[in-house]
PDB file of C-alpha atoms in Angstrom:
ATOM      1  CA  MET A   1       8.786 -27.867 -67.087  1.00 51.00           C
ATOM      2  CA  LYS A   2       5.885 -29.947 -65.929  1.00 46.00           C
ATOM      3  CA  THR A   3       8.433 -31.410 -62.769  1.00 50.00           C
ATOM      4  CA  ILE A   4       8.827 -27.713 -62.207  1.00 49.00           C
ATOM      5  CA  ILE A   5       5.075 -26.410 -62.561  1.00 45.00           C
ATOM      6  CA  ILE A   6       3.623 -29.490 -60.915  1.00 46.00           C
ATOM      7  CA  LYS A   7       5.906 -28.735 -57.984  1.00 48.00           C
ATOM      8  CA  THR A   8       4.448 -24.578 -57.901  1.00 46.00           C
ATOM      9  CA  LEU A   9       1.364 -25.378 -57.970  1.00 45.00           C
ATOM     10  CA  ALA A  10       2.047 -28.167 -54.927  1.00 47.00           C
ATOM     11  CA  ALA A  11       3.950 -25.461 -52.874  1.00 48.00           C
ATOM     12  CA  THR A  12       0.992 -23.320 -53.453  1.00 46.00           C
ATOM     13  CA  VAL A  13      -1.687 -25.674 -52.452  1.00 45.00           C
ATOM     14  CA  LEU A  14       0.232 -25.993 -49.687  1.00 45.00           C
ATOM     15  CA  LEU A  15       0.587 -23.097 -48.433  1.00 44.00           C
ATOM     16  CA  PHE A  16      -2.667 -21.904 -48.969  1.00 42.00           C
ATOM     17  CA  SER A  17      -3.549 -24.665 -47.112  1.00 41.00           C
ATOM     18  CA  ALA A  18      -1.298 -23.992 -44.187  1.00 43.00           C
ATOM     19  CA  SER A  19      -2.184 -19.780 -44.410  1.00 39.00           C
ATOM     20  CA  SER A  20      -6.543 -20.363 -44.171  1.00 39.00           C
ATOM     21  CA  VAL A  21      -5.677 -22.037 -40.726  1.00 43.00           C
ATOM     22  CA  PHE A  22      -5.403 -19.034 -39.475  1.00 46.00           C
ATOM     23  CA  ALA A  23      -7.965 -16.662 -42.028  1.00 51.00           C
ATOM     24  CA  ALA A  24     -10.703 -17.501 -40.548  1.00 70.00           C
ATOM     25  CA  ASP A  25     -13.824 -15.081 -40.589  1.00 82.00           C
ATOM     26  CA  ALA A  26     -15.661 -13.302 -38.016  1.00 84.00           C
ATOM     27  CA  PRO A  27     -17.770 -15.017 -36.505  1.00 89.00           C
ATOM     28  CA  SER A  28     -21.237 -14.613 -37.110  1.00 85.00           C
ATOM     29  CA  ARG A  29     -22.831 -14.050 -34.319  1.00 92.00           C
ATOM     30  CA  THR A  30     -21.021 -13.201 -30.808  1.00 94.00           C
ATOM     31  CA  GLU A  31     -21.577 -13.481 -27.174  1.00 97.00           C
ATOM     32  CA  CYS A  32     -19.220 -12.630 -23.696  1.00 97.00           C
ATOM     33  CA  ILE A  33     -20.319 -14.379 -20.937  1.00 97.00           C
ATOM     34  CA  ALA A  34     -19.987 -12.635 -17.160  1.00 94.00           C
ATOM     35  CA  PRO A  35     -20.328 -15.814 -14.980  1.00 92.00           C
ATOM     36  CA  ALA A  36     -21.710 -13.522 -11.958  1.00 86.00           C
ATOM     37  CA  LYS A  37     -25.239 -10.975 -11.971  1.00 85.00           C
ATOM     38  CA  PRO A  38     -24.257  -7.367 -13.751  1.00 86.00           C
ATOM     39  CA  GLY A  39     -22.960  -4.912 -12.550  1.00 78.00           C
ATOM     40  CA  GLY A  40     -19.745  -6.658 -10.926  1.00 75.00           C
ATOM     41  CA  GLY A  41     -16.014  -7.528 -12.625  1.00 81.00           C
ATOM     42  CA  PHE A  42     -17.207  -9.886 -14.897  1.00 88.00           C
ATOM     43  CA  ASP A  43     -19.472  -7.661 -16.422  1.00 89.00           C
ATOM     44  CA  LEU A  44     -16.544  -4.767 -16.159  1.00 87.00           C
ATOM     45  CA  THR A  45     -14.790  -7.873 -17.906  1.00 91.00           C
ATOM     46  CA  CYS A  46     -16.998  -8.158 -21.476  1.00 94.00           C
ATOM     47  CA  LYS A  47     -18.381  -4.356 -21.540  1.00 93.00           C
ATOM     48  CA  LEU A  48     -14.334  -3.477 -21.911  1.00 93.00           C
ATOM     49  CA  VAL A  49     -14.614  -5.816 -24.886  1.00 94.00           C
ATOM     50  CA  GLN A  50     -17.567  -5.135 -26.175  1.00 94.00           C
ATOM     51  CA  VAL A  51     -16.475  -1.094 -26.501  1.00 93.00           C
ATOM     52  CA  SER A  52     -13.372  -1.888 -27.698  1.00 92.00           C
ATOM     53  CA  LEU A  53     -14.372  -4.372 -30.167  1.00 91.00           C
ATOM     54  CA  LEU A  54     -16.504  -1.989 -31.644  1.00 87.00           C
ATOM     55  CA  ASP A  55     -14.513   1.119 -31.154  1.00 83.00           C
ATOM     56  CA  THR A  56     -12.096  -0.967 -34.233  1.00 80.00           C
ATOM     57  CA  LYS A  57     -14.290  -2.041 -36.091  1.00 81.00           C
ATOM     58  CA  GLU A  58     -13.580  -6.233 -35.388  1.00 82.00           C
ATOM     59  CA  ILE A  59     -17.127  -6.896 -36.013  1.00 85.00           C
ATOM     60  CA  SER A  60     -19.854  -5.707 -37.571  1.00 82.00           C
ATOM     61  CA  LYS A  61     -22.275  -6.268 -34.386  1.00 88.00           C
ATOM     62  CA  PRO A  62     -21.948  -5.236 -30.387  1.00 90.00           C
ATOM     63  CA  ILE A  63     -21.319  -8.264 -29.118  1.00 94.00           C
ATOM     64  CA  ARG A  64     -23.628  -9.525 -26.719  1.00 96.00           C
ATOM     65  CA  VAL A  65     -23.294  -9.684 -22.939  1.00 96.00           C
ATOM     66  CA  THR A  66     -25.030 -12.371 -21.088  1.00 96.00           C
ATOM     67  CA  PHE A  67     -24.693 -13.517 -16.922  1.00 95.00           C
ATOM     68  CA  MET A  68     -24.971 -16.614 -15.931  1.00 94.00           C
ATOM     69  CA  PRO A  69     -23.626 -16.151 -11.846  1.00 88.00           C
ATOM     70  CA  GLY A  70     -23.323 -19.147  -9.801  1.00 85.00           C
ATOM     71  CA  GLY A  71     -19.394 -20.007  -7.931  1.00 80.00           C
ATOM     72  CA  VAL A  72     -17.637 -17.617  -9.421  1.00 76.00           C
ATOM     73  CA  GLY A  73     -17.282 -18.817 -12.475  1.00 87.00           C
ATOM     74  CA  ALA A  74     -18.488 -22.950 -11.750  1.00 91.00           C
ATOM     75  CA  VAL A  75     -21.640 -22.396 -13.088  1.00 94.00           C
ATOM     76  CA  ALA A  76     -20.396 -20.688 -16.319  1.00 95.00           C
ATOM     77  CA  TYR A  77     -17.593 -23.549 -16.551  1.00 97.00           C
ATOM     78  CA  ASN A  78     -19.566 -25.913 -16.744  1.00 96.00           C
ATOM     79  CA  ALA A  79     -22.077 -25.307 -19.446  1.00 97.00           C
ATOM     80  CA  ILE A  80     -19.134 -23.879 -21.978  1.00 97.00           C
ATOM     81  CA  VAL A  81     -17.485 -27.764 -21.433  1.00 97.00           C
ATOM     82  CA  ALA A  82     -20.656 -29.847 -20.735  1.00 96.00           C
ATOM     83  CA  GLN A  83     -23.181 -28.424 -23.023  1.00 96.00           C
ATOM     84  CA  ARG A  84     -21.480 -25.025 -25.195  1.00 97.00           C
ATOM     85  CA  PRO A  85     -17.865 -26.469 -25.704  1.00 98.00           C
ATOM     86  CA  ALA A  86     -17.417 -26.064 -29.541  1.00 97.00           C
ATOM     87  CA  GLU A  87     -19.395 -22.049 -29.638  1.00 97.00           C
ATOM     88  CA  ALA A  88     -16.924 -20.527 -32.238  1.00 96.00           C
ATOM     89  CA  GLY A  89     -18.378 -16.586 -31.431  1.00 96.00           C
ATOM     90  CA  THR A  90     -18.536 -17.256 -26.788  1.00 97.00           C
ATOM     91  CA  ILE A  91     -16.383 -16.358 -25.313  1.00 98.00           C
ATOM     92  CA  VAL A  92     -16.185 -16.516 -21.558  1.00 98.00           C
ATOM     93  CA  ALA A  93     -14.697 -14.010 -18.560  1.00 96.00           C
ATOM     94  CA  PHE A  94     -12.547 -15.248 -16.282  1.00 95.00           C
ATOM     95  CA  SER A  95     -10.339 -13.506 -13.033  1.00 91.00           C
ATOM     96  CA  GLY A  96      -8.318 -14.992 -10.279  1.00 91.00           C
ATOM     97  CA  GLY A  97     -10.690 -15.379  -8.529  1.00 88.00           C
ATOM     98  CA  SER A  98     -11.741 -17.504 -11.031  1.00 91.00           C
ATOM     99  CA  LEU A  99      -8.603 -19.627 -10.936  1.00 94.00           C
ATOM    100  CA  LEU A 100      -8.307 -19.852  -7.404  1.00 92.00           C
ATOM    101  CA  ASN A 101     -11.462 -21.766  -7.038  1.00 89.00           C
ATOM    102  CA  LEU A 102     -10.442 -23.507  -9.596  1.00 93.00           C
ATOM    103  CA  SER A 103      -6.889 -25.316  -7.752  1.00 93.00           C
ATOM    104  CA  GLN A 104      -9.522 -25.921  -4.803  1.00 91.00           C
ATOM    105  CA  GLY A 105     -11.777 -28.006  -7.062  1.00 91.00           C
ATOM    106  CA  LYS A 106     -14.797 -25.584  -6.654  1.00 89.00           C
ATOM    107  CA  PHE A 107     -16.067 -26.224 -10.678  1.00 91.00           C
ATOM    108  CA  GLY A 108     -16.610 -29.827  -9.915  1.00 90.00           C
ATOM    109  CA  ARG A 109     -15.613 -32.227 -12.563  1.00 92.00           C
ATOM    110  CA  TYR A 110     -13.835 -30.202 -14.641  1.00 94.00           C
ATOM    111  CA  ASN A 111     -10.257 -28.553 -14.191  1.00 95.00           C
ATOM    112  CA  VAL A 112      -7.573 -25.905 -15.742  1.00 97.00           C
ATOM    113  CA  ASN A 113      -7.614 -28.271 -19.305  1.00 97.00           C
ATOM    114  CA  ASP A 114     -10.740 -28.432 -19.778  1.00 97.00           C
ATOM    115  CA  VAL A 115     -11.082 -25.362 -21.720  1.00 98.00           C
ATOM    116  CA  ARG A 116      -9.113 -23.190 -24.329  1.00 98.00           C
ATOM    117  CA  TRP A 117      -7.318 -19.833 -22.538  1.00 98.00           C
ATOM    118  CA  LEU A 118      -7.037 -17.000 -25.480  1.00 98.00           C
ATOM    119  CA  ALA A 119      -6.368 -13.943 -23.675  1.00 98.00           C
ATOM    120  CA  SER A 120      -6.190 -11.059 -21.068  1.00 97.00           C
ATOM    121  CA  VAL A 121      -7.350  -7.720 -20.919  1.00 96.00           C
ATOM    122  CA  GLY A 122      -5.749  -6.280 -17.610  1.00 96.00           C
ATOM    123  CA  THR A 123      -4.933  -7.176 -14.047  1.00 94.00           C
ATOM    124  CA  ASP A 124      -5.906  -5.411 -10.722  1.00 91.00           C
ATOM    125  CA  PHE A 125      -3.631  -5.949  -7.727  1.00 94.00           C
ATOM    126  CA  GLY A 126      -4.203  -7.249  -4.015  1.00 93.00           C
ATOM    127  CA  MET A 127      -3.784  -4.281  -1.292  1.00 95.00           C
ATOM    128  CA  ILE A 128      -4.936  -3.673   2.744  1.00 97.00           C
ATOM    129  CA  ALA A 129      -6.628  -0.720   3.313  1.00 96.00           C
ATOM    130  CA  VAL A 130      -7.583   1.608   6.958  1.00 97.00           C
ATOM    131  CA  ARG A 131      -8.943   4.434   7.476  1.00 96.00           C
ATOM    132  CA  ALA A 132      -7.347   7.880   7.542  1.00 95.00           C
ATOM    133  CA  ASP A 133      -6.970   8.548  10.751  1.00 95.00           C
ATOM    134  CA  SER A 134      -6.399   5.081  11.752  1.00 96.00           C
ATOM    135  CA  PRO A 135      -3.266   5.003  13.915  1.00 96.00           C
ATOM    136  CA  TYR A 136      -1.430   2.677  11.641  1.00 97.00           C
ATOM    137  CA  LYS A 137       0.593   4.365   9.198  1.00 97.00           C
ATOM    138  CA  THR A 138       2.376   1.859   7.726  1.00 97.00           C
ATOM    139  CA  LEU A 139       2.021  -1.529   7.013  1.00 98.00           C
ATOM    140  CA  ASN A 140       4.307  -2.788   9.761  1.00 97.00           C
ATOM    141  CA  ASP A 141       2.773  -0.696  12.564  1.00 97.00           C
ATOM    142  CA  LEU A 142      -0.766  -2.923  11.759  1.00 98.00           C
ATOM    143  CA  MET A 143       1.033  -5.824  11.389  1.00 97.00           C
ATOM    144  CA  ASN A 144       3.157  -5.298  14.523  1.00 97.00           C
ATOM    145  CA  ALA A 145      -0.254  -4.967  16.729  1.00 97.00           C
ATOM    146  CA  PHE A 146      -1.904  -7.823  15.035  1.00 97.00           C
ATOM    147  CA  LYS A 147       1.182  -9.929  15.753  1.00 96.00           C
ATOM    148  CA  ASP A 148       1.267  -7.871  19.669  1.00 95.00           C
ATOM    149  CA  ASN A 149      -2.437  -9.272  19.959  1.00 95.00           C
ATOM    150  CA  PRO A 150      -4.399 -10.766  17.557  1.00 94.00           C
ATOM    151  CA  THR A 151      -7.683 -10.652  18.556  1.00 93.00           C
ATOM    152  CA  SER A 152      -7.260  -6.340  18.223  1.00 94.00           C
ATOM    153  CA  ILE A 153      -7.490  -6.645  14.441  1.00 97.00           C
ATOM    154  CA  VAL A 154     -10.525  -7.447  12.634  1.00 97.00           C
ATOM    155  CA  PHE A 155     -10.028  -7.775   9.135  1.00 97.00           C
ATOM    156  CA  GLY A 156     -13.253  -7.609   6.103  1.00 95.00           C
ATOM    157  CA  ALA A 157     -13.447  -8.325   2.604  1.00 90.00           C
ATOM    158  CA  GLY A 158     -16.162  -9.285   0.544  1.00 81.00           C
ATOM    159  CA  ALA A 159     -15.707 -12.843   0.780  1.00 78.00           C
ATOM    160  CA  SER A 160     -15.589 -15.963   2.337  1.00 82.00           C
ATOM    161  CA  ILE A 161     -12.945 -18.037   3.877  1.00 85.00           C
ATOM    162  CA  GLY A 162     -10.777 -19.035   0.822  1.00 86.00           C
ATOM    163  CA  SER A 163     -11.138 -16.506  -1.040  1.00 87.00           C
ATOM    164  CA  GLN A 164      -8.562 -14.010  -2.685  1.00 89.00           C
ATOM    165  CA  ASP A 165      -9.301 -11.698   0.398  1.00 90.00           C
ATOM    166  CA  TRP A 166      -9.242 -14.538   2.708  1.00 93.00           C
ATOM    167  CA  MET A 167      -5.675 -16.225   1.348  1.00 93.00           C
ATOM    168  CA  LYS A 168      -4.405 -12.451   1.046  1.00 94.00           C
ATOM    169  CA  THR A 169      -4.822 -11.384   4.084  1.00 94.00           C
ATOM    170  CA  ALA A 170      -3.975 -15.120   5.401  1.00 94.00           C
ATOM    171  CA  LEU A 171      -0.780 -14.928   3.877  1.00 94.00           C
ATOM    172  CA  LEU A 172      -0.001 -11.800   5.596  1.00 95.00           C
ATOM    173  CA  ALA A 173      -0.436 -13.247   9.202  1.00 95.00           C
ATOM    174  CA  LYS A 174       2.106 -16.228   8.165  1.00 93.00           C
ATOM    175  CA  GLU A 175       4.341 -13.222   7.585  1.00 94.00           C
ATOM    176  CA  VAL A 176       4.387 -12.763  11.350  1.00 95.00           C
ATOM    177  CA  GLY A 177       3.941 -16.000  12.074  1.00 95.00           C
ATOM    178  CA  ILE A 178       0.257 -16.157  13.368  1.00 95.00           C
ATOM    179  CA  ASP A 179      -1.883 -18.451  12.567  1.00 93.00           C
ATOM    180  CA  PRO A 180      -4.540 -17.739   9.916  1.00 92.00           C
ATOM    181  CA  HIS A 181      -6.999 -19.603  11.080  1.00 89.00           C
ATOM    182  CA  LYS A 182      -7.255 -17.605  14.647  1.00 89.00           C
ATOM    183  CA  MET A 183      -7.650 -14.434  12.894  1.00 94.00           C
ATOM    184  CA  ARG A 184     -10.620 -12.150  12.871  1.00 96.00           C
ATOM    185  CA  TYR A 185     -11.971 -11.545   9.713  1.00 95.00           C
ATOM    186  CA  VAL A 186     -15.124 -10.319   8.512  1.00 95.00           C
ATOM    187  CA  ALA A 187     -16.692 -11.700   4.880  1.00 90.00           C
ATOM    188  CA  PHE A 188     -19.522  -9.032   3.853  1.00 83.00           C
ATOM    189  CA  GLU A 189     -21.561  -9.126   0.549  1.00 67.00           C
ATOM    190  CA  GLY A 190     -19.213  -7.620  -1.847  1.00 64.00           C
ATOM    191  CA  GLY A 191     -16.562  -5.219  -1.957  1.00 63.00           C
ATOM    192  CA  GLY A 192     -18.173  -1.865  -0.899  1.00 75.00           C
ATOM    193  CA  GLU A 193     -19.979  -3.192   2.380  1.00 86.00           C
ATOM    194  CA  PRO A 194     -16.331  -3.811   4.085  1.00 89.00           C
ATOM    195  CA  VAL A 195     -15.476   0.044   2.845  1.00 90.00           C
ATOM    196  CA  THR A 196     -18.806   1.533   4.641  1.00 91.00           C
ATOM    197  CA  ALA A 197     -18.174  -0.922   7.623  1.00 94.00           C
ATOM    198  CA  LEU A 198     -13.913   0.388   7.887  1.00 95.00           C
ATOM    199  CA  LEU A 199     -16.104   3.661   7.951  1.00 94.00           C
ATOM    200  CA  GLY A 200     -17.879   3.449  10.322  1.00 95.00           C
ATOM    201  CA  ASN A 201     -15.236   1.834  12.146  1.00 94.00           C
ATOM    202  CA  HIS A 202     -16.353  -1.813  13.028  1.00 96.00           C
ATOM    203  CA  ILE A 203     -13.797  -3.029  11.342  1.00 97.00           C
ATOM    204  CA  GLN A 204     -10.067  -1.961  11.266  1.00 97.00           C
ATOM    205  CA  ALA A 205      -8.684  -3.399   7.913  1.00 97.00           C
ATOM    206  CA  VAL A 206     -10.411  -3.932   4.149  1.00 95.00           C
ATOM    207  CA  SER A 207      -8.814  -6.630   2.999  1.00 94.00           C
ATOM    208  CA  GLY A 208      -9.318  -6.345  -1.361  1.00 89.00           C
ATOM    209  CA  ASP A 209      -8.455  -4.726  -4.791  1.00 88.00           C
ATOM    210  CA  LEU A 210      -7.053  -1.876  -5.545  1.00 89.00           C
ATOM    211  CA  SER A 211      -9.276  -0.466  -8.154  1.00 82.00           C
ATOM    212  CA  GLU A 212     -11.966  -1.110  -5.392  1.00 80.00           C
ATOM    213  CA  MET A 213     -10.457   2.217  -4.110  1.00 85.00           C
ATOM    214  CA  VAL A 214      -9.104   4.391  -6.477  1.00 79.00           C
ATOM    215  CA  PRO A 215     -12.243   6.116  -6.098  1.00 80.00           C
ATOM    216  CA  TYR A 216     -11.705   7.165  -1.912  1.00 85.00           C
ATOM    217  CA  LEU A 217      -7.921   7.644  -2.823  1.00 82.00           C
ATOM    218  CA  ASN A 218      -8.707  11.337  -3.870  1.00 81.00           C
ATOM    219  CA  GLY A 219     -10.331  12.345  -0.682  1.00 81.00           C
ATOM    220  CA  ASP A 220      -9.616  12.204   3.224  1.00 87.00           C
ATOM    221  CA  LYS A 221     -11.798   8.553   4.045  1.00 92.00           C
ATOM    222  CA  ILE A 222      -9.013   5.937   3.346  1.00 94.00           C
ATOM    223  CA  ARG A 223      -5.398   5.078   3.415  1.00 96.00           C
ATOM    224  CA  VAL A 224      -3.560   2.075   1.195  1.00 96.00           C
ATOM    225  CA  LEU A 225      -1.195   1.167   3.497  1.00 98.00           C
ATOM    226  CA  ALA A 226       0.463  -1.605   0.929  1.00 98.00           C
ATOM    227  CA  VAL A 227      -0.585  -2.564  -2.837  1.00 97.00           C
ATOM    228  CA  TYR A 228       0.629  -6.600  -3.868  1.00 97.00           C
ATOM    229  CA  ALA A 229       2.598  -5.819  -6.640  1.00 95.00           C
ATOM    230  CA  ASP A 230       6.211  -6.578  -7.901  1.00 94.00           C
ATOM    231  CA  LYS A 231       6.782  -3.012  -8.161  1.00 94.00           C
ATOM    232  CA  ARG A 232       5.442   0.441  -7.551  1.00 94.00           C
ATOM    233  CA  LEU A 233       2.376   1.454  -9.776  1.00 92.00           C
ATOM    234  CA  GLU A 234       2.740   4.362 -12.046  1.00 87.00           C
ATOM    235  CA  GLY A 235       0.782   7.682 -12.811  1.00 83.00           C
ATOM    236  CA  ASP A 236      -1.307   8.932  -8.972  1.00 82.00           C
ATOM    237  CA  LEU A 237      -0.676   5.828  -7.877  1.00 89.00           C
ATOM    238  CA  ALA A 238       3.058   5.730  -7.429  1.00 92.00           C
ATOM    239  CA  ASN A 239       2.462   7.504  -3.417  1.00 93.00           C
ATOM    240  CA  ILE A 240       1.218   3.401  -2.178  1.00 95.00           C
ATOM    241  CA  PRO A 241       3.976   1.488  -1.261  1.00 97.00           C
ATOM    242  CA  THR A 242       4.530  -2.070  -2.385  1.00 98.00           C
ATOM    243  CA  ALA A 243       4.175  -4.773   0.626  1.00 98.00           C
ATOM    244  CA  LYS A 244       7.447  -6.310  -0.797  1.00 97.00           C
ATOM    245  CA  GLU A 245       9.016  -2.729  -0.037  1.00 97.00           C
ATOM    246  CA  GLN A 246       8.212  -3.239   3.613  1.00 97.00           C
ATOM    247  CA  GLY A 247       9.567  -6.351   3.854  1.00 96.00           C
ATOM    248  CA  TYR A 248       6.674  -8.856   3.233  1.00 96.00           C
ATOM    249  CA  ASP A 249       7.115 -11.424  -0.158  1.00 93.00           C
ATOM    250  CA  LEU A 250       3.406 -11.200  -1.011  1.00 95.00           C
ATOM    251  CA  VAL A 251       2.658  -9.994  -4.574  1.00 94.00           C
ATOM    252  CA  TRP A 252      -1.334 -10.858  -5.679  1.00 94.00           C
ATOM    253  CA  PRO A 253      -2.016  -9.919  -9.355  1.00 92.00           C
ATOM    254  CA  ILE A 254      -5.516 -10.284  -9.407  1.00 91.00           C
ATOM    255  CA  ILE A 255      -5.854 -11.213 -13.735  1.00 94.00           C
ATOM    256  CA  ARG A 256      -9.028 -10.838 -15.903  1.00 95.00           C
ATOM    257  CA  GLY A 257      -9.616 -12.249 -19.721  1.00 97.00           C
ATOM    258  CA  PHE A 258     -11.182 -14.961 -21.633  1.00 98.00           C
ATOM    259  CA  TYR A 259     -11.696 -18.306 -21.872  1.00 98.00           C
ATOM    260  CA  MET A 260     -13.509 -20.759 -24.594  1.00 98.00           C
ATOM    261  CA  GLY A 261     -14.627 -23.824 -25.205  1.00 98.00           C
ATOM    262  CA  PRO A 262     -12.682 -26.813 -25.702  1.00 98.00           C
ATOM    263  CA  LYS A 263     -14.018 -27.834 -29.115  1.00 98.00           C
ATOM    264  CA  VAL A 264     -13.897 -24.115 -31.075  1.00 97.00           C
ATOM    265  CA  SER A 265     -11.803 -25.084 -34.162  1.00 97.00           C
ATOM    266  CA  ASP A 266      -8.422 -23.866 -34.141  1.00 97.00           C
ATOM    267  CA  GLU A 267      -9.403 -21.406 -37.248  1.00 96.00           C
ATOM    268  CA  ALA A 268     -12.022 -20.026 -35.144  1.00 96.00           C
ATOM    269  CA  TYR A 269     -10.025 -19.622 -31.863  1.00 98.00           C
ATOM    270  CA  GLN A 270      -6.784 -18.317 -33.760  1.00 97.00           C
ATOM    271  CA  TRP A 271      -9.037 -15.534 -35.340  1.00 96.00           C
ATOM    272  CA  TRP A 272      -9.597 -14.439 -31.218  1.00 97.00           C
ATOM    273  CA  VAL A 273      -6.723 -14.844 -30.868  1.00 97.00           C
ATOM    274  CA  ASP A 274      -5.127 -12.490 -33.604  1.00 96.00           C
ATOM    275  CA  THR A 275      -8.019  -9.782 -32.606  1.00 95.00           C
ATOM    276  CA  PHE A 276      -6.537  -9.539 -29.025  1.00 97.00           C
ATOM    277  CA  ASN A 277      -3.389  -9.572 -30.159  1.00 96.00           C
ATOM    278  CA  LYS A 278      -4.184  -5.676 -32.737  1.00 95.00           C
ATOM    279  CA  LEU A 279      -6.844  -4.928 -29.521  1.00 95.00           C
ATOM    280  CA  GLN A 280      -4.733  -4.570 -26.682  1.00 95.00           C
ATOM    281  CA  GLN A 281      -2.867  -2.041 -28.888  1.00 95.00           C
ATOM    282  CA  THR A 282      -4.829   0.355 -29.726  1.00 94.00           C
ATOM    283  CA  ASP A 283      -5.950   3.318 -28.275  1.00 93.00           C
ATOM    284  CA  ALA A 284      -9.666   2.601 -28.224  1.00 91.00           C
ATOM    285  CA  PHE A 285      -8.604  -0.499 -25.446  1.00 94.00           C
ATOM    286  CA  LYS A 286      -5.858   1.169 -23.951  1.00 94.00           C
ATOM    287  CA  LYS A 287      -8.773   4.355 -22.427  1.00 92.00           C
ATOM    288  CA  GLN A 288     -11.450   1.634 -22.060  1.00 91.00           C
ATOM    289  CA  ARG A 289      -8.913  -0.622 -19.652  1.00 92.00           C
ATOM    290  CA  ASP A 290      -7.522   2.444 -17.642  1.00 88.00           C
ATOM    291  CA  ILE A 291     -11.641   4.328 -16.857  1.00 85.00           C
ATOM    292  CA  ARG A 292     -12.367   0.572 -15.718  1.00 85.00           C
ATOM    293  CA  GLY A 293      -8.835   0.748 -13.346  1.00 82.00           C
ATOM    294  CA  LEU A 294      -7.164  -2.577 -14.769  1.00 90.00           C
ATOM    295  CA  PHE A 295      -3.137  -2.287 -15.172  1.00 91.00           C
ATOM    296  CA  GLU A 296      -1.807  -4.191 -18.689  1.00 93.00           C
ATOM    297  CA  PHE A 297      -1.357  -7.291 -18.766  1.00 94.00           C
ATOM    298  CA  ASN A 298      -1.087  -8.454 -22.353  1.00 96.00           C
ATOM    299  CA  MET A 299      -0.941 -12.318 -22.741  1.00 97.00           C
ATOM    300  CA  THR A 300      -2.905 -14.606 -25.419  1.00 98.00           C
ATOM    301  CA  GLY A 301      -3.127 -18.254 -26.893  1.00 98.00           C
ATOM    302  CA  LYS A 302      -0.180 -20.053 -25.739  1.00 97.00           C
ATOM    303  CA  GLU A 303       0.991 -17.746 -23.661  1.00 98.00           C
ATOM    304  CA  LEU A 304      -1.211 -16.996 -21.253  1.00 98.00           C
ATOM    305  CA  ASP A 305      -2.073 -20.866 -21.225  1.00 98.00           C
ATOM    306  CA  SER A 306       0.884 -21.008 -19.854  1.00 98.00           C
ATOM    307  CA  TYR A 307       0.314 -18.436 -17.204  1.00 97.00           C
ATOM    308  CA  VAL A 308      -2.962 -19.953 -16.068  1.00 97.00           C
ATOM    309  CA  LYS A 309      -2.234 -23.546 -15.255  1.00 97.00           C
ATOM    310  CA  LYS A 310       1.078 -22.235 -13.479  1.00 96.00           C
ATOM    311  CA  GLN A 311      -0.926 -19.356 -11.487  1.00 94.00           C
ATOM    312  CA  VAL A 312      -3.444 -22.368 -10.738  1.00 95.00           C
ATOM    313  CA  GLU A 313      -0.880 -24.814  -9.465  1.00 95.00           C
ATOM    314  CA  GLN A 314       0.466 -21.685  -7.249  1.00 92.00           C
ATOM    315  CA  TYR A 315      -2.548 -21.091  -6.039  1.00 92.00           C
ATOM    316  CA  ARG A 316      -2.989 -25.018  -5.267  1.00 93.00           C
ATOM    317  CA  GLU A 317       0.334 -25.192  -2.968  1.00 92.00           C
ATOM    318  CA  GLN A 318      -0.807 -22.220  -1.185  1.00 88.00           C
ATOM    319  CA  ALA A 319      -4.501 -23.204  -0.800  1.00 88.00           C
ATOM    320  CA  LYS A 320      -2.942 -26.304   0.641  1.00 88.00           C
ATOM    321  CA  ALA A 321      -0.965 -24.506   3.097  1.00 86.00           C
ATOM    322  CA  PHE A 322      -3.639 -23.378   4.640  1.00 86.00           C
ATOM    323  CA  GLY A 323      -5.942 -27.037   4.515  1.00 84.00           C
ATOM    324  CA  LEU A 324      -8.069 -25.497   1.470  1.00 83.00           C
ATOM    325  CA  ALA A 325      -7.125 -28.366  -0.972  1.00 73.00           C
ATOM    326  CA  LYS A 326      -5.610 -31.666  -2.090  1.00 70.00           C
TER     327      LYS A 326
END
């Protein structure tokens, strides 16, 4: 009888110990670091979670959003790894651009394995657009003209050579056999300036993200020739053809999500994983995601960690092909 009681008590203790690993309380202080100035995509990512967490009452006080600009996430990455590695309440926004820079070694001595990848909150997709009155009605029209005379087409984007916008354009050039380093590419400051230049007829095409074009889609000024998604999007965007269906092997999702410091405890990390798993299914979260022009892309924990590392490796191979990485 004693043996049975002892075994039962031992089993209860073990069960309690195991379950307590996943039963951490919400952090007393929460912070979302946006690795850029206010108003950009990282700010958007933090605000999405700030509003959603309050709506669903996962935390009692609003998560604080702080800004740490520099290097498309490099400054924040280095700060979290080196100076703030164990903060249980701190999450940091990242994007596909962050992963591309990681793949090219632009985050200094730290790499993709030096943080805890936490959760995604959605994705955007790359696209290419022209003026509504452009003679180029399809992606093939544009690329045929570019192939016939590469200097006749000026591409514009809100980022420099080696960036996502440049890489997307370079991959198109490669598809038609043109050396990407010979294409005419103008880097502007931010996503709005290329659109202004396009409308002013100073450039012939804009390489960017679809969410940047959403405000223009119901007007008569801009035509999106292709979205770099695996299949057509839904709803009002279903009339935009993919690059793939037009014969170009180009799919470019732009993930948005969060990571944490490398020394955050398993209990604290799991609390955030569980919270995001619940959050992603709520109407409040979906509404905020839609408002910000993002599309569903739900991953957390180990699944996201695996995805991010594969994505960084893919970016590295693409960058190598253009002489941008070792």
